Tab-separated table of C-alpha atoms in Angstrom:
chain	number	residue	atom	x	y	z
L	1	MET	CA	0.000	0.000	0.000
L	2	ASN	CA	1.248	3.500	-0.807
L	3	LYS	CA	1.743	5.042	2.638
L	4	ALA	CA	2.040	8.502	1.078
L	5	LEU	CA	-1.613	8.202	0.185
L	6	TRP	CA	-2.617	8.015	3.845
L	7	SER	CA	-0.741	11.235	4.660
L	8	LYS	CA	-3.198	13.240	2.583
L	9	LYS	CA	-6.317	14.652	4.125
L	10	ALA	CA	-8.430	13.670	1.120
L	11	LEU	CA	-7.938	12.512	-2.445
L	12	ALA	CA	-10.327	14.567	-4.568
L	13	LEU	CA	-10.897	13.584	-8.189
L	14	PRO	CA	-11.206	16.420	-10.686
L	15	ALA	CA	-14.781	17.242	-11.605
L	16	CYS	CA	-16.130	15.163	-14.529
L	17	ALA	CA	-13.035	12.872	-14.474
L	18	ALA	CA	-13.661	9.127	-15.130
L	19	ILE	CA	-11.517	6.109	-14.227
L	20	LEU	CA	-11.953	2.679	-15.791
L	21	VAL	CA	-11.516	-0.047	-13.156
L	22	GLY	CA	-12.175	-3.694	-14.137
L	23	GLY	CA	-14.474	-2.584	-16.915
L	24	ILE	CA	-16.549	-0.340	-14.568
L	25	THR	CA	-16.409	3.397	-15.037
L	26	LEU	CA	-16.210	5.418	-11.786
L	27	THR	CA	-17.131	9.076	-12.196
L	28	ALA	CA	-16.049	11.579	-9.504
L	29	ALA	CA	-18.641	13.971	-8.060
L	30	PRO	CA	-17.808	17.743	-8.120
L	31	ALA	CA	-15.184	18.561	-5.484
L	32	ASN	CA	-17.454	20.921	-3.501
L	33	ALA	CA	-20.752	19.091	-3.704
L	34	ASP	CA	-23.242	20.324	-1.104
L	35	PRO	CA	-25.752	17.507	-0.572
L	36	ALA	CA	-29.070	18.467	0.942
L	37	ASP	CA	-28.606	16.190	3.959
L	38	LEU	CA	-25.526	18.130	5.207
L	39	SER	CA	-26.628	20.842	7.630
L	40	ILE	CA	-25.650	22.637	10.827
L	41	THR	CA	-28.531	22.563	13.289
L	42	GLY	CA	-26.916	24.191	16.310
L	43	GLN	CA	-23.787	25.698	17.800
L	44	THR	CA	-22.842	26.901	21.283
L	45	VAL	CA	-19.732	28.360	22.898
L	46	SER	CA	-18.914	28.006	26.572
L	47	GLY	CA	-15.737	29.852	27.388
L	48	ARG	CA	-13.424	28.571	24.654
L	49	VAL	CA	-15.265	25.260	24.032
L	50	LEU	CA	-17.203	25.246	20.747
L	51	THR	CA	-19.940	22.647	20.211
L	52	VAL	CA	-21.472	22.219	16.732
L	53	SER	CA	-24.186	19.745	15.755
L	54	GLY	CA	-25.965	18.879	12.535
L	55	THR	CA	-27.037	16.199	10.062
L	56	GLY	CA	-25.264	14.424	7.219
L	57	THR	CA	-25.028	11.224	5.196
L	58	PRO	CA	-24.883	8.163	7.505
L	59	GLY	CA	-21.596	6.307	7.270
L	60	GLU	CA	-19.646	9.235	5.796
L	61	TYR	CA	-17.070	11.218	7.745
L	62	ILE	CA	-17.567	14.654	9.296
L	63	GLN	CA	-14.806	16.987	10.554
L	64	LEU	CA	-14.145	20.639	11.545
L	65	ASP	CA	-11.744	22.511	9.231
L	66	GLU	CA	-8.568	20.445	8.786
L	67	ASP	CA	-8.596	19.045	12.308
L	68	PHE	CA	-9.183	15.502	11.036
L	69	ARG	CA	-7.173	13.973	13.892
L	70	GLY	CA	-9.130	15.725	16.653
L	71	THR	CA	-12.649	16.150	15.240
L	72	ARG	CA	-13.132	13.578	12.417
L	73	GLN	CA	-15.880	11.042	13.147
L	74	ILE	CA	-18.302	8.788	11.286
L	75	ILE	CA	-21.852	10.083	10.941
L	76	ALA	CA	-24.250	7.813	12.870
L	77	ASP	CA	-27.023	5.795	11.253
L	78	SER	CA	-29.462	8.479	12.466
L	79	GLY	CA	-27.615	10.998	10.265
L	80	LYS	CA	-26.809	13.193	13.275
L	81	TRP	CA	-23.359	14.336	14.349
L	82	THR	CA	-21.830	16.539	17.097
L	83	ILE	CA	-18.321	18.031	17.148
L	84	THR	CA	-16.663	19.554	20.210
L	85	TYR	CA	-13.680	21.806	19.610
L	86	THR	CA	-11.539	23.992	21.886
L	87	ILE	CA	-10.837	27.395	20.297
L	88	PRO	CA	-7.085	28.012	20.624
L	89	GLY	CA	-5.398	31.253	21.656
L	90	THR	CA	-6.478	33.978	24.060
L	91	GLY	CA	-8.488	36.313	21.786
L	92	TYR	CA	-12.241	36.731	21.597
L	93	GLU	CA	-12.611	37.799	17.964
L	94	SER	CA	-15.077	36.050	15.633
L	95	ASN	CA	-13.652	33.417	13.229
L	96	THR	CA	-15.050	31.481	10.282
L	97	TYR	CA	-15.063	27.674	10.516
L	98	THR	CA	-15.837	24.989	7.905
L	99	ILE	CA	-17.666	21.677	8.487
L	100	GLU	CA	-16.511	19.130	5.875
L	101	GLN	CA	-18.329	15.911	4.947
L	102	LEU	CA	-16.083	13.239	3.400
L	103	ARG	CA	-17.023	10.123	1.478
L	104	THR	CA	-16.477	6.705	3.043
L	105	GLY	CA	-12.755	6.250	3.396
L	106	GLY	CA	-12.269	9.888	4.281
L	107	PHE	CA	-10.559	11.050	1.081
L	108	ALA	CA	-13.093	12.725	-1.247
L	109	GLN	CA	-15.044	15.732	0.032
L	110	ASP	CA	-18.819	15.378	-0.216
L	111	GLY	CA	-19.846	18.927	0.695
L	112	SER	CA	-19.126	21.635	3.254
L	113	LYS	CA	-20.848	24.279	5.423
L	114	GLN	CA	-19.372	27.426	6.992
L	115	PHE	CA	-20.277	29.253	10.199
L	116	THR	CA	-18.765	31.892	12.486
L	117	ALA	CA	-18.075	31.695	16.201
L	118	ALA	CA	-16.011	33.467	18.862
L	119	ALA	CA	-14.658	32.458	22.217
L	120	GLN	CA	-16.783	33.717	25.105
L	121	ALA	CA	-15.118	36.427	27.182
L	122	PRO	CA	-15.357	35.866	30.933
L	123	GLN	CA	-17.902	38.008	32.716
L	124	ALA	CA	-16.337	40.980	34.514
L	125	ASP	CA	-16.896	41.254	38.241
L	126	PHE	CA	-18.801	44.266	39.557
L	127	ALA	CA	-16.387	46.933	40.750
L	128	VAL	CA	-15.915	50.708	41.064
L	129	THR	CA	-12.607	51.648	39.426
L	130	SER	CA	-12.748	55.444	39.966
L	131	PRO	CA	-12.655	57.444	42.162
L	132	ALA	CA	-10.802	55.472	44.756
L	133	ASN	CA	-12.478	54.994	48.125
L	134	ASN	CA	-11.538	57.656	50.716
L	135	SER	CA	-9.969	59.900	48.036
L	136	ASP	CA	-10.024	63.692	47.554
L	137	VAL	CA	-11.519	64.739	44.209
L	138	SER	CA	-10.452	67.914	42.378
L	139	SER	CA	-13.915	69.101	41.316
L	140	ARG	CA	-17.495	69.050	42.515
L	141	THR	CA	-18.331	67.366	39.197
L	142	VAL	CA	-17.219	63.756	39.731
L	143	THR	CA	-17.198	60.915	37.172
L	144	PHE	CA	-17.588	57.391	38.582
L	145	THR	CA	-16.433	54.441	36.448
L	146	GLY	CA	-16.435	50.698	36.929
L	147	THR	CA	-16.982	47.214	35.515
L	148	GLY	CA	-19.844	44.728	35.491
L	149	ARG	CA	-21.696	42.224	33.350
L	150	GLN	CA	-23.078	43.567	30.060
L	151	GLY	CA	-26.673	44.724	30.445
L	152	ASP	CA	-26.620	45.133	34.234
L	153	THR	CA	-28.027	48.374	35.695
L	154	ILE	CA	-25.805	50.558	37.887
L	155	ASN	CA	-27.342	52.934	40.454
L	156	LEU	CA	-25.537	55.724	42.342
L	157	LEU	CA	-27.349	56.631	45.584
L	158	ASP	CA	-26.855	58.850	48.588
L	159	THR	CA	-27.038	57.639	52.172
L	160	GLN	CA	-30.863	57.925	52.054
L	161	ASP	CA	-30.973	55.790	48.854
L	162	ASN	CA	-31.919	58.766	46.706
L	163	ARG	CA	-30.509	58.599	43.182
L	164	LEU	CA	-27.709	61.113	42.635
L	165	THR	CA	-27.930	60.673	38.842
L	166	GLY	CA	-29.860	58.554	36.383
L	167	PRO	CA	-29.108	54.801	36.291
L	168	VAL	CA	-26.569	53.603	33.709
L	169	VAL	CA	-26.293	50.273	31.885
L	170	VAL	CA	-23.090	48.243	31.601
L	171	GLY	CA	-21.925	48.289	27.976
L	172	ALA	CA	-20.710	45.547	25.659
L	173	ASP	CA	-17.150	46.204	26.824
L	174	GLN	CA	-18.382	45.426	30.385
L	175	THR	CA	-17.655	48.942	31.641
L	176	TRP	CA	-19.898	51.747	32.900
L	177	SER	CA	-19.578	55.483	33.638
L	178	ALA	CA	-21.759	58.027	35.451
L	179	THR	CA	-21.198	61.701	36.343
L	180	ILE	CA	-22.536	63.578	39.400
L	181	THR	CA	-22.320	67.346	40.027
L	182	PHE	CA	-22.572	68.155	43.724
L	183	PRO	CA	-24.020	71.636	44.479
L	184	ASN	CA	-22.120	74.256	46.448
L	185	THR	CA	-24.422	73.575	49.387
L	186	ALA	CA	-23.415	69.897	49.546
L	187	ALA	CA	-21.067	68.852	52.336
L	188	ARG	CA	-17.495	68.180	51.395
L	189	SER	CA	-17.621	64.583	52.707
L	190	GLN	CA	-19.816	62.373	50.526
L	191	ALA	CA	-20.674	58.660	50.795
L	192	VAL	CA	-21.918	57.362	47.438
L	193	ARG	CA	-23.542	53.923	47.393
L	194	VAL	CA	-23.093	52.088	44.060
L	195	THR	CA	-25.274	49.047	43.293
L	196	ASP	CA	-25.326	46.558	40.407
L	197	VAL	CA	-28.808	45.252	39.577
L	198	ARG	CA	-28.929	41.991	37.576
L	199	GLY	CA	-32.483	41.057	36.692
L	200	ALA	CA	-34.557	40.966	39.848
L	201	SER	CA	-31.588	40.495	42.129
L	202	GLY	CA	-28.598	42.552	43.168
L	203	ALA	CA	-25.198	41.498	41.896
L	204	GLY	CA	-23.083	44.021	43.758
L	205	ASP	CA	-23.204	46.782	46.347
L	206	THR	CA	-20.394	49.025	47.563
L	207	THR	CA	-19.949	52.499	49.091
L	208	VAL	CA	-17.345	54.988	47.889
L	209	ASN	CA	-16.329	57.772	50.282
L	210	ILE	CA	-14.935	60.955	48.698
L	211	THR	CA	-14.004	64.470	49.812
L	212	LEU	CA	-15.146	67.356	47.575
L	213	PRO	CA	-13.119	70.565	47.122
L	214	ALA	CA	-14.171	73.605	49.149
L	215	VAL	CA	-16.424	76.172	47.465
L	216	ALA	CA	-14.453	79.051	45.927
L	217	PRO	CA	-14.428	82.109	48.223
L	218	ALA	CA	-16.023	85.375	47.138
L	219	ASP	CA	-12.720	87.116	46.440
L	220	GLN	CA	-12.205	84.746	43.495
L	221	PHE	CA	-15.018	86.439	41.574
L	222	SER	CA	-13.385	88.267	38.673
L	223	LEU	CA	-13.756	89.753	35.195
L	224	THR	CA	-11.172	88.334	32.787
L	225	SER	CA	-12.361	89.956	29.550
L	226	PRO	CA	-12.566	92.692	28.374
L	227	LYS	CA	-9.883	94.492	30.341
L	228	SER	CA	-10.879	97.748	32.014
L	229	GLY	CA	-9.971	100.748	29.820
L	230	SER	CA	-9.642	98.667	26.647
L	231	THR	CA	-11.217	99.459	23.257
L	232	VAL	CA	-13.303	96.586	21.924
L	233	ASP	CA	-13.555	95.696	18.229
L	234	SER	CA	-17.346	95.565	18.024
L	235	ARG	CA	-20.460	96.898	19.696
L	236	THR	CA	-21.329	93.233	20.380
L	237	VAL	CA	-19.171	92.423	23.422
L	238	THR	CA	-18.518	89.086	25.183
L	239	PHE	CA	-17.828	89.318	28.928
L	240	THR	CA	-16.048	86.440	30.732
L	241	GLY	CA	-14.820	85.795	34.251
L	242	THR	CA	-14.647	83.444	37.211
L	243	GLY	CA	-16.861	82.972	40.250
L	244	THR	CA	-18.610	80.590	42.583
L	245	PRO	CA	-20.246	77.671	40.701
L	246	GLY	CA	-24.038	77.994	40.694
L	247	ASP	CA	-24.126	81.711	41.511
L	248	LEU	CA	-25.709	84.345	39.245
L	249	VAL	CA	-23.716	87.010	37.394
L	250	ASN	CA	-25.154	90.351	36.195
L	251	THR	CA	-23.546	92.798	33.763
L	252	LEU	CA	-24.876	96.350	34.255
L	253	ASP	CA	-24.415	99.875	32.917
L	254	ALA	CA	-23.955	102.977	35.090
L	255	ASP	CA	-27.747	103.221	35.561
L	256	GLY	CA	-28.078	99.617	36.742
L	257	ASN	CA	-29.575	98.328	33.478
L	258	ARG	CA	-28.465	94.929	32.184
L	259	VAL	CA	-26.308	95.152	29.050
L	260	ALA	CA	-26.018	91.338	28.693
L	261	PRO	CA	-28.161	88.364	29.823
L	262	GLN	CA	-27.849	87.162	33.420
L	263	VAL	CA	-25.899	83.872	33.609
L	264	LEU	CA	-24.900	81.144	36.084
L	265	VAL	CA	-21.305	80.404	37.018
L	266	ALA	CA	-20.509	76.976	35.552
L	267	ALA	CA	-19.315	73.999	37.570
L	268	ASP	CA	-15.722	74.768	36.569
L	269	GLY	CA	-16.015	78.254	38.119
L	270	THR	CA	-16.220	80.222	34.843
L	271	TRP	CA	-18.964	82.380	33.361
L	272	THR	CA	-19.582	84.121	30.018
L	273	THR	CA	-22.293	86.369	28.581
L	274	THR	CA	-22.648	88.515	25.453
L	275	GLY	CA	-24.444	91.842	24.939
L	276	THR	CA	-24.895	94.294	22.049
L	277	PHE	CA	-24.769	98.089	22.490
L	278	SER	CA	-26.975	100.220	20.225
L	279	ASP	CA	-25.553	102.667	17.678
L	280	SER	CA	-26.796	105.502	19.880
L	281	ALA	CA	-24.863	104.260	22.926
L	282	ALA	CA	-21.916	106.401	24.008
L	283	VAL	CA	-18.433	105.285	23.011
L	284	VAL	CA	-17.220	105.298	26.646
L	285	GLN	CA	-19.152	102.807	28.802
L	286	ASN	CA	-18.866	102.654	32.607
L	287	LEU	CA	-19.985	99.135	33.560
L	288	SER	CA	-19.992	96.639	36.414
L	289	VAL	CA	-20.393	92.886	36.926
L	290	ASN	CA	-21.635	91.356	40.156
L	291	GLN	CA	-22.198	87.903	41.600
L	292	ILE	CA	-25.319	86.939	43.541
L	293	GLY	CA	-25.463	83.734	45.579
L	294	GLY	CA	-25.168	82.351	49.088
L	295	ALA	CA	-23.118	83.770	51.902
L	296	GLN	CA	-19.950	82.980	49.971
L	297	GLY	CA	-21.234	84.077	46.602
L	298	GLN	CA	-20.741	87.831	46.634
L	299	GLY	CA	-18.466	89.995	44.509
L	300	GLU	CA	-18.456	93.038	42.221
L	301	VAL	CA	-16.075	94.488	39.632
L	302	ASN	CA	-16.365	98.011	38.155
L	303	PHE	CA	-14.710	98.662	34.783
L	304	THR	CA	-14.748	100.875	31.681
L	305	ILE	CA	-14.620	99.966	27.997
L	306	ASN	CA	-14.508	102.015	24.793
L	307	LEU	CA	-16.897	101.018	22.022
L	308	PRO	CA	-15.996	101.579	18.352
L	309	ALA	CA	-17.518	104.730	16.874
L	310	VAL	CA	-20.546	104.236	14.661
L	311	THR	CA	-19.709	104.797	10.988
L	312	THR	CA	-21.988	107.523	9.600
L	313	PRO	CA	-23.138	106.839	6.040
L	314	PRO	CA	-22.209	109.573	3.518
L	315	ALA	CA	-24.693	112.420	3.317
L	316	ALA	CA	-26.956	112.528	0.289
L	317	THR	CA	-25.744	114.883	-2.478
L	318	PRO	CA	-28.281	116.458	-4.854
L	319	LEU	CA	-28.088	115.140	-8.411
L	320	THR	CA	-26.363	117.637	-10.718
L	321	LEU	CA	-25.327	117.655	-14.383
L	322	ILE	CA	-22.019	119.434	-15.035
L	323	THR	CA	-21.364	118.516	-18.664
L	324	PRO	CA	-22.771	119.041	-21.187
L	325	LYS	CA	-24.762	122.149	-20.331
L	326	ASP	CA	-28.451	122.184	-21.058
L	327	GLY	CA	-29.038	123.647	-24.569
L	328	SER	CA	-25.367	123.458	-25.587
L	329	THR	CA	-24.000	122.229	-28.927
L	330	VAL	CA	-21.403	119.522	-28.465
L	331	ASP	CA	-18.309	119.097	-30.651
L	332	SER	CA	-18.689	115.393	-31.323
L	333	ARG	CA	-21.316	112.687	-31.506
L	334	THR	CA	-19.322	110.916	-28.759
L	335	VAL	CA	-20.429	112.776	-25.643
L	336	THR	CA	-19.113	112.558	-22.070
L	337	PHE	CA	-21.713	113.191	-19.380
L	338	SER	CA	-20.569	114.128	-15.852
L	339	GLY	CA	-22.039	115.431	-12.638
L	340	LYS	CA	-22.518	114.829	-8.919
L	341	GLY	CA	-24.762	112.611	-6.798
L	342	THR	CA	-24.967	110.448	-3.688
L	343	PRO	CA	-22.048	107.970	-3.405
L	344	GLY	CA	-23.097	104.436	-4.256
L	345	ASP	CA	-26.187	105.392	-6.269
L	346	ALA	CA	-26.506	104.428	-9.939
L	347	ILE	CA	-26.645	106.972	-12.779
L	348	ALA	CA	-28.307	106.432	-16.174
L	349	VAL	CA	-28.683	108.753	-19.222
L	350	VAL	CA	-31.637	108.033	-21.535
L	351	ASN	CA	-33.244	109.729	-24.560
L	352	ALA	CA	-36.863	110.766	-25.010
L	353	GLU	CA	-37.801	107.214	-26.008
L	354	GLY	CA	-36.235	105.793	-22.836
L	355	ASP	CA	-33.249	104.249	-24.619
L	356	VAL	CA	-29.945	104.306	-22.724
L	357	VAL	CA	-27.467	106.525	-24.582
L	358	ALA	CA	-24.480	105.969	-22.253
L	359	PRO	CA	-23.549	103.028	-19.957
L	360	ALA	CA	-24.946	103.195	-16.427
L	361	THR	CA	-22.361	104.184	-13.814
L	362	ILE	CA	-21.991	104.408	-10.010
L	363	VAL	CA	-21.418	107.646	-8.111
L	364	GLU	CA	-17.898	107.583	-6.677
L	365	ALA	CA	-17.057	108.053	-2.989
L	366	ASP	CA	-16.249	111.708	-3.654
L	367	GLY	CA	-19.756	112.245	-5.040
L	368	THR	CA	-18.796	112.542	-8.725
L	369	TRP	CA	-19.871	110.462	-11.713
L	370	THR	CA	-19.065	110.276	-15.406
L	371	THR	CA	-20.138	108.181	-18.379
L	372	THR	CA	-19.618	108.407	-22.154
L	373	GLY	CA	-21.953	107.482	-25.018
L	374	THR	CA	-21.845	107.717	-28.845
L	375	PHE	CA	-24.820	108.783	-30.971
L	376	SER	CA	-25.201	107.149	-34.398
L	377	ASP	CA	-24.973	109.148	-37.664
L	378	SER	CA	-28.714	108.627	-38.096
L	379	ALA	CA	-29.541	110.176	-34.710
L	380	ALA	CA	-31.267	113.545	-34.844
L	381	ARG	CA	-29.078	116.531	-34.128
L	382	THR	CA	-31.349	117.777	-31.350
L	383	GLN	CA	-31.478	115.328	-28.447
L	384	ASP	CA	-33.915	115.627	-25.549
L	385	LEU	CA	-32.251	113.643	-22.726
L	386	THR	CA	-32.752	112.748	-19.067
L	387	VAL	CA	-30.165	111.807	-16.433
L	388	GLY	CA	-31.566	109.791	-13.524
L	389	GLU	CA	-30.245	108.630	-10.146
L	390	VAL	CA	-31.339	105.259	-8.596
L	391	ASP	CA	-30.545	104.221	-4.985
L	392	SER	CA	-29.790	100.742	-3.591
L	393	ASN	CA	-33.512	100.044	-3.168
L	394	LEU	CA	-33.948	100.638	-6.926
L	395	ASP	CA	-35.967	103.767	-6.204
L	396	VAL	CA	-35.502	106.787	-8.520
L	397	VAL	CA	-34.022	109.498	-6.319
L	398	ASP	CA	-33.930	112.410	-8.803
L	399	THR	CA	-33.916	113.215	-12.532
L	400	ILE	CA	-32.698	116.140	-14.700
L	401	ASP	CA	-34.053	116.827	-18.196
L	402	PHE	CA	-31.763	118.593	-20.658
L	403	THR	CA	-31.232	119.148	-24.388
L	404	ILE	CA	-28.075	119.082	-26.486
L	405	THR	CA	-27.384	119.635	-30.181
L	406	LEU	CA	-25.150	117.176	-31.958
L	407	PRO	CA	-22.876	118.203	-34.861
L	408	ALA	CA	-24.121	117.519	-38.405
L	409	VAL	CA	-22.850	114.366	-40.072
L	410	SER	CA	-19.999	115.157	-42.557
L	411	THR	CA	-20.969	114.337	-46.277
L	412	GLY	CA	-17.758	115.537	-48.118
L	413	THR	CA	-17.077	118.664	-50.463
L	414	GLY	CA	-16.623	119.389	-54.250
L	415	THR	CA	-18.748	118.523	-57.362
L	416	THR	CA	-17.829	117.355	-60.831
L	417	THR	CA	-19.802	118.471	-63.949
L	418	PRO	CA	-19.045	116.772	-67.291
L	419	GLY	CA	-18.379	119.222	-70.140
L	420	ALA	CA	-20.875	119.378	-72.979
L	421	GLY	CA	-19.522	119.523	-76.522
L	422	THR	CA	-19.747	118.345	-80.114
L	423	GLY	CA	-17.265	117.009	-82.567
L	424	THR	CA	-16.180	114.126	-84.713
L	425	THR	CA	-13.611	111.513	-84.087
L	426	THR	CA	-11.264	110.306	-86.801
L	427	PRO	CA	-8.861	107.494	-86.137
L	428	GLY	CA	-5.501	108.995	-85.445
L	429	ALA	CA	-6.873	112.497	-84.906
L	430	ALA	CA	-9.504	114.162	-82.851
L	431	THR	CA	-11.081	117.543	-83.138
L	432	GLY	CA	-13.842	119.140	-81.195
L	433	THR	CA	-14.770	121.804	-78.716
L	434	GLY	CA	-16.180	121.663	-75.272
L	435	ALA	CA	-15.701	122.609	-71.641
L	436	ARG	CA	-13.050	120.743	-69.636
L	437	PRO	CA	-14.483	119.007	-66.564
L	438	THR	CA	-13.471	120.520	-63.316
L	439	GLY	CA	-11.040	118.688	-61.090
L	440	SER	CA	-7.997	116.642	-62.023
L	441	LEU	CA	-8.211	114.220	-64.852
L	442	PRO	CA	-5.945	111.262	-65.386
L	443	VAL	CA	-3.326	111.418	-68.170
L	444	VAL	CA	-3.550	108.433	-70.456
L	445	ALA	CA	-0.472	107.563	-72.532
L	446	GLY	CA	-0.529	105.823	-75.952
């Protein structure tokens, strides 16, 4: 017997190949046949132990992947099979596995099925990982973290079993997190009871003792921006500062009127508010900010800021026409129109029919405007025109009617009159009388 043959997992014949043995033709089935009786009916994982069950062809072999030494077995007469396999390694990622069915003898594959499975991570024990018990925390806003079994509910309670924040659920990574902000009135020493609820029963219960920081004293109330005496860039001003968390801050003018919304000092001891001063407000503003709260929440800062001056729009300038003068005769049929108006307005020059005779233009910042148009040779010499000014709202601000006289169109000078005469013409000689035409005549030789 060829021992090398037994070292192979399977001997698969090429599809459609035929072998003649003793006068009988054996035809190989396709290499990846998937008979209807091969199926996976169930799979479970416990820790790293994978159990897969299914059905197949009685008497044929079944195995998981290439682990023929550890998992290969003969399918029972009932057609049912079960394979138990220990997932190697230490990871918990999902992997793809193949169930192979082999013909009797265990060499030719008779179908396969794939499935995915992952080792089961051990359930984390309930614990509070932060803050440590009997520790001093740096803020009155404290984040508690811990571990537990996925899906469990975590409660954070005070000594009277009142919830300090909403319950949280342990995530898929078997961790949880919850944040509590203790008010300024809360005592510095706090005992927080943390419970893990699993279904109808409790899976864990512990108490974490912490010491909160003292409430900031009143002399820490301050204005950080804008600086007193500074000139701000806009009439919309943002005021910022520090104070006692939870206290109210007001920003007032010299008459005690609010110039920005009242705000609360945040948990980190900062505050910010923004107000807009009207165009009519004075450039120099004498202001104050104050803090209102408990016995420790008092403070006031007086300061001055300079607002930017309000930009006054240019004054309106009456529409005027400087050139050409009304009733004047111009030197050319190309005419330059100029005048004055309100900066930014549009200027148009039209004829009596409303046709534009020169391109529209914009009044310059210095209040002047100019535009040039050309009249055709067929245009009448006398032109009744109108210059109009239109503002940004497309409203006609003013108009001026005027008349100009264009120069006549040049037609040329000089006339030629043929001379009248009589005579006879004889080849080689010519005689006759008559008047010579005016102008120069060409001299013909020959």
